[in-house]
Short mmCIF file of N, CA and C in Angstrom, two decimals:
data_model
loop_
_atom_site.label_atom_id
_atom_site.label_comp_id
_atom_site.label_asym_id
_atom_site.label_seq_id
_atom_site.Cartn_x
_atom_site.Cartn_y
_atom_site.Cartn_z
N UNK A 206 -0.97 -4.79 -34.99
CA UNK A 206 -0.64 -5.34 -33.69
C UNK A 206 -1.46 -4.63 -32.62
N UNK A 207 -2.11 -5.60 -31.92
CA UNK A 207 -2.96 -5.04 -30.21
C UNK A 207 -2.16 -3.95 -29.74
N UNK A 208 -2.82 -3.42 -28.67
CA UNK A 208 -1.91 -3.27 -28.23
C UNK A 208 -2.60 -2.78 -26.65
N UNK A 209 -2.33 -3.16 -25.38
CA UNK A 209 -2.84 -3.35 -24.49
C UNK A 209 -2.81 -2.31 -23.27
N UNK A 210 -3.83 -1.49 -23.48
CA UNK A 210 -3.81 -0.12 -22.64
C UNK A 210 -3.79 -0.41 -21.05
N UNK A 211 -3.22 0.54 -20.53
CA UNK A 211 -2.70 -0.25 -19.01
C UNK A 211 -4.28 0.80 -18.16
N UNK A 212 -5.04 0.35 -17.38
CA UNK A 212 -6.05 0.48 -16.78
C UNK A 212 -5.65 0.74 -15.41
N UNK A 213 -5.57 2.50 -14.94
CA UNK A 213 -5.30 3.00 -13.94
C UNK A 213 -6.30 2.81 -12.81
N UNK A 214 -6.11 2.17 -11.41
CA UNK A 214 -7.29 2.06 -10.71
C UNK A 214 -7.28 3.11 -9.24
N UNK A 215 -8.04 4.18 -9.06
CA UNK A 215 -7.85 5.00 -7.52
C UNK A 215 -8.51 4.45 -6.44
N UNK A 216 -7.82 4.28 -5.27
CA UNK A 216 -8.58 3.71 -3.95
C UNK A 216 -8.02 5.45 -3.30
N UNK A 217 -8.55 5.45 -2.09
CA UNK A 217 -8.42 6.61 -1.30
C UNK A 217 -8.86 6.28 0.24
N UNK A 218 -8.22 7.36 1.54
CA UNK A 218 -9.42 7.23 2.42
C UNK A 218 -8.58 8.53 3.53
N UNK A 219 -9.16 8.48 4.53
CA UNK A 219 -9.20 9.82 5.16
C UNK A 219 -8.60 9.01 6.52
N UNK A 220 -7.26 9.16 7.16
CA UNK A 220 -6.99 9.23 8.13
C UNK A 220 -7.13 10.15 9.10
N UNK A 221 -7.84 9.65 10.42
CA UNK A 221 -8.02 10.71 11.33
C UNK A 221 -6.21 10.77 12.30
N UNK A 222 -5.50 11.08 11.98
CA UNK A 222 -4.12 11.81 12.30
C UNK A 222 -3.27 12.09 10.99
N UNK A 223 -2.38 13.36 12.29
CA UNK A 223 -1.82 13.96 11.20
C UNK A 223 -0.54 13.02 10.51
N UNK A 224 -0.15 13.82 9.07
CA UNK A 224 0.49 13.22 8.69
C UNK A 224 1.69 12.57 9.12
N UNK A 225 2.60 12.76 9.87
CA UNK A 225 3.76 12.33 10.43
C UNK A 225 3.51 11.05 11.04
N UNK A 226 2.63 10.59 11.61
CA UNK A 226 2.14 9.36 12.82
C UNK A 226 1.56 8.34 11.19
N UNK A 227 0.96 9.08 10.26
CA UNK A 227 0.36 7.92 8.93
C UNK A 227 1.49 7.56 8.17
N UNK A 228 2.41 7.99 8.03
CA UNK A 228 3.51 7.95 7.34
C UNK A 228 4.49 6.94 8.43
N UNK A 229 4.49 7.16 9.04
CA UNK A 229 5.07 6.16 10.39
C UNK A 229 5.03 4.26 10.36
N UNK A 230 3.42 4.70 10.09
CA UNK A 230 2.37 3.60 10.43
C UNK A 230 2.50 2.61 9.08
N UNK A 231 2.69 3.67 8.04
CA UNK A 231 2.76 3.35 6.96
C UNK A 231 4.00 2.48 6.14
N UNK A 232 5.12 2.86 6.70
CA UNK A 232 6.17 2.44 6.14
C UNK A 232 7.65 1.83 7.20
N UNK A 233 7.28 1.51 8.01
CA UNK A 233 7.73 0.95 9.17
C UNK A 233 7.19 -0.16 9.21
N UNK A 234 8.20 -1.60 8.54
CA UNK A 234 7.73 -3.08 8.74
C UNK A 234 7.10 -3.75 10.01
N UNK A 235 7.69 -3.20 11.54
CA UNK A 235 7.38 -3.34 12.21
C UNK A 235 5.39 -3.21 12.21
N UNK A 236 4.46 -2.13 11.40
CA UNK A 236 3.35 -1.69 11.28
C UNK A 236 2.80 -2.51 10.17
N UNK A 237 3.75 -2.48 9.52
CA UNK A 237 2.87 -2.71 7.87
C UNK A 237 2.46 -4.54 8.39
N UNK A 238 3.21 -5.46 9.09
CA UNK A 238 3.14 -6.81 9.45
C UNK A 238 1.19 -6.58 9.87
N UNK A 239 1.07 -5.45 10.87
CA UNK A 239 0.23 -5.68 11.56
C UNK A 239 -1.43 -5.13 10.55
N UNK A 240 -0.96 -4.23 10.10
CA UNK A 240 -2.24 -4.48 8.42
C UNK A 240 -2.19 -4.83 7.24
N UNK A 241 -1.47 -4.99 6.87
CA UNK A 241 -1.11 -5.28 5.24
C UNK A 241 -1.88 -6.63 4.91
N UNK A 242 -3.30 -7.05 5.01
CA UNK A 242 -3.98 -7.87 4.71
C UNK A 242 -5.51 -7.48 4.15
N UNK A 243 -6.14 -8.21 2.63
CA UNK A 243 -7.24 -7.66 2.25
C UNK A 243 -8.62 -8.57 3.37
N UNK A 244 -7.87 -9.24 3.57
CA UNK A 244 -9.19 -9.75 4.66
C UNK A 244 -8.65 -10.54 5.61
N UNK A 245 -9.44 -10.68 7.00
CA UNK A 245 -8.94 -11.51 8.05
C UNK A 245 -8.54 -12.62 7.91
N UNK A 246 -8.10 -13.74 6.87
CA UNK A 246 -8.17 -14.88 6.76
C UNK A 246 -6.30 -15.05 6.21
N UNK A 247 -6.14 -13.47 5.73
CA UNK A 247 -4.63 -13.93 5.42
C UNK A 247 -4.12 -12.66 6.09
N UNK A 248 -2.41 -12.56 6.00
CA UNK A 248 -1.96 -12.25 7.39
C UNK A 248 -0.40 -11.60 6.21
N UNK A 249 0.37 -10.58 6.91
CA UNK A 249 1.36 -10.66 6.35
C UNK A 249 2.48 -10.88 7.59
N UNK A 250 3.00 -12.04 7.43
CA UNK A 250 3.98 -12.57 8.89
C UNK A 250 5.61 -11.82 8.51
N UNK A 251 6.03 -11.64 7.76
CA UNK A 251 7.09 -10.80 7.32
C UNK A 251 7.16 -9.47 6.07
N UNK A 252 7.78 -8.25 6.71
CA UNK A 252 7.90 -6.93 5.88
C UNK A 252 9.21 -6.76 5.84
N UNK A 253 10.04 -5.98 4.75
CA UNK A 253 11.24 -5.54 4.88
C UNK A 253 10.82 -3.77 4.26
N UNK A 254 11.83 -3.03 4.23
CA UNK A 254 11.19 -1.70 4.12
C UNK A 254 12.30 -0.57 3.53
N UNK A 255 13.03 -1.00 2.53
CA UNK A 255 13.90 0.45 2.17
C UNK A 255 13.41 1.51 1.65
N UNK A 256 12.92 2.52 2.73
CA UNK A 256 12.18 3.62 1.89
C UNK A 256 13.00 4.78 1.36
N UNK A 257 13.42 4.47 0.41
CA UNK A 257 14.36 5.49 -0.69
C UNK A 257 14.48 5.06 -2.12
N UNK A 258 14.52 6.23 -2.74
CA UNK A 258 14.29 6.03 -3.86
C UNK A 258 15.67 4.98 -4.31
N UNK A 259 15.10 4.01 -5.19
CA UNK A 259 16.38 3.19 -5.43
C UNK A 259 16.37 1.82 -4.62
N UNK A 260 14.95 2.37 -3.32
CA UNK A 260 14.81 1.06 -2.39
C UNK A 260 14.17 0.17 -2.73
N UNK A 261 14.38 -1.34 -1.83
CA UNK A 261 13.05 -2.05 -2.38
C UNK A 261 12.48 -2.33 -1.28
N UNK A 262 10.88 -2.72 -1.42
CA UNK A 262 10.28 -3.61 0.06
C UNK A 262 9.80 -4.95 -1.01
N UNK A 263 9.78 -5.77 0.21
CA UNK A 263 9.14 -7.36 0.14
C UNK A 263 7.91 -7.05 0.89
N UNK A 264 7.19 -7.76 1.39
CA UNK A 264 6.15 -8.34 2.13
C UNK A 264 5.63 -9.67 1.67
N UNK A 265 5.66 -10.58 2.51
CA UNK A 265 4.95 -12.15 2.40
C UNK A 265 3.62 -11.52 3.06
N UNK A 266 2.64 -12.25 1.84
CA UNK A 266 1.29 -11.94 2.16
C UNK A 266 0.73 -13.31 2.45
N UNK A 267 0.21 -13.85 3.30
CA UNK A 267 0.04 -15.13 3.17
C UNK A 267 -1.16 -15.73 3.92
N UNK A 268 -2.07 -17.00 3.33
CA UNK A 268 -3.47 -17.01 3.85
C UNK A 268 -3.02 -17.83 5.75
N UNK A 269 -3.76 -17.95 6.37
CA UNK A 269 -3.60 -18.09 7.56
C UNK A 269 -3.55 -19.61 7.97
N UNK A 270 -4.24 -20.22 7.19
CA UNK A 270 -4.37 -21.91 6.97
C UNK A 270 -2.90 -22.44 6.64
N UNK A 271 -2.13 -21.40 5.35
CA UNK A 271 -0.95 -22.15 5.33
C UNK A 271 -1.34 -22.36 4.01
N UNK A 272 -2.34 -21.99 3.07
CA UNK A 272 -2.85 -22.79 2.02
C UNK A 272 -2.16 -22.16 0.95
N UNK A 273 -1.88 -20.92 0.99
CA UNK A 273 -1.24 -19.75 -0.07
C UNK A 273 -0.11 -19.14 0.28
N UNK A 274 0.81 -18.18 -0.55
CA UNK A 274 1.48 -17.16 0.20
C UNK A 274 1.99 -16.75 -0.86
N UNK A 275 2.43 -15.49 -1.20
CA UNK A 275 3.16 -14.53 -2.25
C UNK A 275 4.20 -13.57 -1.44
N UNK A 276 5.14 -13.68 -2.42
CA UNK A 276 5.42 -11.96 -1.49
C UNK A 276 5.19 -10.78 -2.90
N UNK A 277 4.79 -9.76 -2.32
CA UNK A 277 4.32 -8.86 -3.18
C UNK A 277 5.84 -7.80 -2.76
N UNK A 278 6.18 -7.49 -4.02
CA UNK A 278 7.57 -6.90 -4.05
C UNK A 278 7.67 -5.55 -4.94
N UNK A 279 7.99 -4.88 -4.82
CA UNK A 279 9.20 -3.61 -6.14
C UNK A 279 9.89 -2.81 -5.13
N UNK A 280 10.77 -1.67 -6.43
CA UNK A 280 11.74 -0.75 -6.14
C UNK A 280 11.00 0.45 -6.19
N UNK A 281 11.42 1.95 -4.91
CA UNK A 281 11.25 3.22 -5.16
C UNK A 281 11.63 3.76 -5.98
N UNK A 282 10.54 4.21 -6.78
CA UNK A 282 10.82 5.12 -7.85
C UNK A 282 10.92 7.05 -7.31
N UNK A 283 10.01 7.31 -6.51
CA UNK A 283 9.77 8.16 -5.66
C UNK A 283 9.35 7.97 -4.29
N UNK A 284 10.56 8.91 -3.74
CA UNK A 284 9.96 9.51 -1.99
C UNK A 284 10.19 10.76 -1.74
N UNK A 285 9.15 11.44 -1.26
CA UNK A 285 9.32 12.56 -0.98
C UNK A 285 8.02 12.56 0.18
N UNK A 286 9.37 12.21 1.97
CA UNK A 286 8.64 12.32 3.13
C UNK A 286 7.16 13.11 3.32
N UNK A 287 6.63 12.27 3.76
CA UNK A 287 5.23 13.06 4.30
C UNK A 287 4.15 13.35 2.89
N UNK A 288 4.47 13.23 1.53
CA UNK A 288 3.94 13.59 0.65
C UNK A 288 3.71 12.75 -0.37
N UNK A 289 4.77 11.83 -0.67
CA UNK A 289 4.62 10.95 -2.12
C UNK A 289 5.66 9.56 -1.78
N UNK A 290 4.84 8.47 -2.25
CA UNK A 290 5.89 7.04 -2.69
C UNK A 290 5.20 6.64 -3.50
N UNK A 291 5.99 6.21 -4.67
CA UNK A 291 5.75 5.79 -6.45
C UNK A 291 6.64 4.52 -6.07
N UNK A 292 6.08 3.49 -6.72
CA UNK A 292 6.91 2.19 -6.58
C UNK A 292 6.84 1.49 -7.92
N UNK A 293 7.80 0.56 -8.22
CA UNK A 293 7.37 -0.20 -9.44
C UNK A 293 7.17 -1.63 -8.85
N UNK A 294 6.27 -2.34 -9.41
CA UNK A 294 6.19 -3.70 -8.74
C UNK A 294 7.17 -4.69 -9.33
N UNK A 295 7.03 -5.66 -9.32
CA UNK A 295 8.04 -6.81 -9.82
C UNK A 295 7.91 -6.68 -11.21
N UNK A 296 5.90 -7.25 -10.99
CA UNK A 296 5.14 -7.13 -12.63
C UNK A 296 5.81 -5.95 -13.38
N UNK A 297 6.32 -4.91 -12.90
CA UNK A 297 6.43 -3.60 -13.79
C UNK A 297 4.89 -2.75 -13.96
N UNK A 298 4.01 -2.90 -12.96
CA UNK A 298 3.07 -2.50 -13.18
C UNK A 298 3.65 -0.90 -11.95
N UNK A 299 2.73 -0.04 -12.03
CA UNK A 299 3.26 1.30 -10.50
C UNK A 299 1.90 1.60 -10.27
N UNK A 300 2.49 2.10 -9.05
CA UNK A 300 1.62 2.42 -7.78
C UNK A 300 2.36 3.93 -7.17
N UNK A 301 1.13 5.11 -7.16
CA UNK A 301 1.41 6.23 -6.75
C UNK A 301 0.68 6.47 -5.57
N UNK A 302 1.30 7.05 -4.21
CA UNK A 302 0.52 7.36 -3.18
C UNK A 302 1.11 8.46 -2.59
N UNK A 303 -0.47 9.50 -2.45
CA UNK A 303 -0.01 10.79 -2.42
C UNK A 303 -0.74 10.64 -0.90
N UNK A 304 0.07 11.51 0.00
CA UNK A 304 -0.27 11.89 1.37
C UNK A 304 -0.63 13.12 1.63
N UNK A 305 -1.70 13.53 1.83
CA UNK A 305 -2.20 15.33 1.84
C UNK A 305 -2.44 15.27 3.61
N UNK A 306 -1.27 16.63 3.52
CA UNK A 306 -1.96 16.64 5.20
C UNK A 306 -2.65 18.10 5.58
N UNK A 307 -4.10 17.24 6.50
CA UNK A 307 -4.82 18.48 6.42
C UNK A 307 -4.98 18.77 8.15
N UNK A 308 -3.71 18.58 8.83
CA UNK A 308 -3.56 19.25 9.97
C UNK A 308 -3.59 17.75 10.75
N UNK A 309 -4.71 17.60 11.46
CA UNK A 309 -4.99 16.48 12.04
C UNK A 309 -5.41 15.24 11.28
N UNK A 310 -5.60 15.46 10.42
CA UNK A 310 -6.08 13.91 9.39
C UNK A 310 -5.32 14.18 8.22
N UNK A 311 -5.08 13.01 7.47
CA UNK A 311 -4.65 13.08 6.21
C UNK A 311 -5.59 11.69 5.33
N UNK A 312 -5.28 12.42 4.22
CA UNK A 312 -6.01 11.92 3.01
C UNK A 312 -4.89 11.05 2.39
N UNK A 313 -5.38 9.59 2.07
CA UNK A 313 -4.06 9.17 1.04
C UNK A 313 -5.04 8.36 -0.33
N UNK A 314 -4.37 9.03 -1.37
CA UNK A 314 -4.60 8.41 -2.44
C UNK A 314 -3.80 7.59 -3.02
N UNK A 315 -4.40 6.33 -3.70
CA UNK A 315 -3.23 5.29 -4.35
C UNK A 315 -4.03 5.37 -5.49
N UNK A 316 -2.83 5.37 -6.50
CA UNK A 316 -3.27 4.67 -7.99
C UNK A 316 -2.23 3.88 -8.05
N UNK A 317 -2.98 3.04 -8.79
CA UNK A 317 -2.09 1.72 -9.01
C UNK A 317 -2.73 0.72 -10.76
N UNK A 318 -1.83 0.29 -11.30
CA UNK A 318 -2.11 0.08 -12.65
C UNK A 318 -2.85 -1.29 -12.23
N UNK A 319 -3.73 -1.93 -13.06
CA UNK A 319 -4.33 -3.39 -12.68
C UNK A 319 -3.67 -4.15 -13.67
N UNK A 320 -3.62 -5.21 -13.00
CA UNK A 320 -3.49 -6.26 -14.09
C UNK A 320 -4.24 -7.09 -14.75
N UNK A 321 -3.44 -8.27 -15.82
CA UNK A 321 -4.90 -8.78 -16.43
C UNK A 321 -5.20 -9.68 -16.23
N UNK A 322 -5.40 -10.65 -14.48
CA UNK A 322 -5.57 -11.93 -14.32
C UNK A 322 -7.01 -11.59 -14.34
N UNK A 323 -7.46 -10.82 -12.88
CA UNK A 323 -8.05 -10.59 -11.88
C UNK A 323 -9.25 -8.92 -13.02
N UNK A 324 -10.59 -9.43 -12.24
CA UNK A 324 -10.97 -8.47 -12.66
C UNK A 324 -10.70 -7.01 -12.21
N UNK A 325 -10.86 -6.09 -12.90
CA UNK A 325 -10.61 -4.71 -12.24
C UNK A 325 -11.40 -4.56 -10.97
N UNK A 326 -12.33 -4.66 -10.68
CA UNK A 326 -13.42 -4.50 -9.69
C UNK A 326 -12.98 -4.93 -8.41
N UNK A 327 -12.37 -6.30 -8.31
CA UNK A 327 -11.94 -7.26 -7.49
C UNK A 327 -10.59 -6.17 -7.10
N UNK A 328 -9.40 -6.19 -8.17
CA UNK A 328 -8.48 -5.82 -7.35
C UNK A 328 -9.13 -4.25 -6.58
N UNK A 329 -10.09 -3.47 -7.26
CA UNK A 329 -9.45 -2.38 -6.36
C UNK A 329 -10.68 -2.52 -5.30
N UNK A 330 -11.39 -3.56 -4.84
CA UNK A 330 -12.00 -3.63 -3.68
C UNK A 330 -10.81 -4.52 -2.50
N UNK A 331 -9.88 -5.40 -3.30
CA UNK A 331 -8.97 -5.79 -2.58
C UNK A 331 -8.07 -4.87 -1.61
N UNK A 332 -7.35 -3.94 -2.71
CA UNK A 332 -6.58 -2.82 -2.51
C UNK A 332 -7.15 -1.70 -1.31
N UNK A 333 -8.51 -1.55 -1.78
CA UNK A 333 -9.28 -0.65 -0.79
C UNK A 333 -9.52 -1.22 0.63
N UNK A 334 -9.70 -2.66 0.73
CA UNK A 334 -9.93 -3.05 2.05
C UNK A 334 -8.47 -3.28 2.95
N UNK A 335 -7.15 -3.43 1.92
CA UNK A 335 -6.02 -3.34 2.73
C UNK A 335 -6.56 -1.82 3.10
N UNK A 336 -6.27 -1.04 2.08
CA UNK A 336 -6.35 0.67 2.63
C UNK A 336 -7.18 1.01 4.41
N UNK A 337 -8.70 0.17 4.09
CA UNK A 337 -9.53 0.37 5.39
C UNK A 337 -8.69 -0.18 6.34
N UNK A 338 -7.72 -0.73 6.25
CA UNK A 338 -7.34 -2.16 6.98
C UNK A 338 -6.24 -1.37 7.85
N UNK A 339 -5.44 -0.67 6.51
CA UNK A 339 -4.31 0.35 7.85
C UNK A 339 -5.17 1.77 8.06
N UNK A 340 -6.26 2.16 7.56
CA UNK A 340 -6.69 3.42 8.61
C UNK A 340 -7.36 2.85 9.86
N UNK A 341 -8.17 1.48 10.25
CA UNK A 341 -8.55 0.71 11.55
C UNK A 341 -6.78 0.77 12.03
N UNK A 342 -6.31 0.17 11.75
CA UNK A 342 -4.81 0.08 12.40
C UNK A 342 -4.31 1.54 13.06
N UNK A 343 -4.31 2.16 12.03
CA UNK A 343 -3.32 3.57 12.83
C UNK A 343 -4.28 4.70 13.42
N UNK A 344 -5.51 4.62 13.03
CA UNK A 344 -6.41 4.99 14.39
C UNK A 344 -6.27 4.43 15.45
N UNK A 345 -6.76 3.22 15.57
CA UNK A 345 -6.50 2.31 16.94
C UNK A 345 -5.32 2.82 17.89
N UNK A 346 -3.87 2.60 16.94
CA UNK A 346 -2.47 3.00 17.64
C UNK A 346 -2.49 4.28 17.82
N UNK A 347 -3.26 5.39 16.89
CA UNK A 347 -3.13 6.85 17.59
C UNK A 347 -1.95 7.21 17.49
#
């Protein structure tokens, strides 16, 4: 019997503020509405946000025409403020994001498992351009 090795993918990027204001930006629906998109053409018009372990978030991700829409969903597996959220997705696939704070900027790394529609390449240039998408965002807001 196959058996189908799960393919870990890392995006990363360097926020210029400190950690408390990225973490803010980050997990506060009110914020996440305003980046949580891999490109200008789709939009996320609703977030919900239980950040605790045991929590779940939604987000409707949806193209701007009206032509598509998903909501991309799971439960906290881990939180630990200012430092770590581990989530499981619906798929059962996880996603780890570590927050390093290096005074005035912080670093956040995501791994996240891929799946097997979509090529690997694709999702984590997807993933990475949401990522660019909230460091333009929470620079801007400062």
């Amino acid at each position: 019997m196959a058996t189908t090795e799960k393919k870990s993918v890392t995006i990363s990027c360097t926020v210029d503020l400190p950690v408390q204001k990225v973490w803010e930006y980050w997990s506060k629906p009110e914020h996440i509405v305003k980046w949580n998109n891999a490109s200008d053409d789709w939009h996320t018009p609703s977030a919900e946000n239980d950040l605790r372990v045991g929590g779940k978030f939604v987000s409707t991700m949806a193209a701007k025409d009206g032509s598509a829409s998903f909501n991309f969903e799971g439960n906290y597996t881990e939180v630990e403020e200012h430092r770590v959220i581990a989530y499981k997705m619906a798929d059962n696939r996880e996603v780890r994001i570590t927050f390093t704070d290096d005074g005035d900027s912080t670093e956040i790394q995501e791994i996240f498992d891929a799946e097997d529609t979509h090529p690997v390449e694709l999702q984590q240039s997807g993933w990475q351009s949401i990522l660019d998408n909230f460091k333009e965002y929470a620079e801007e807001k400062g």
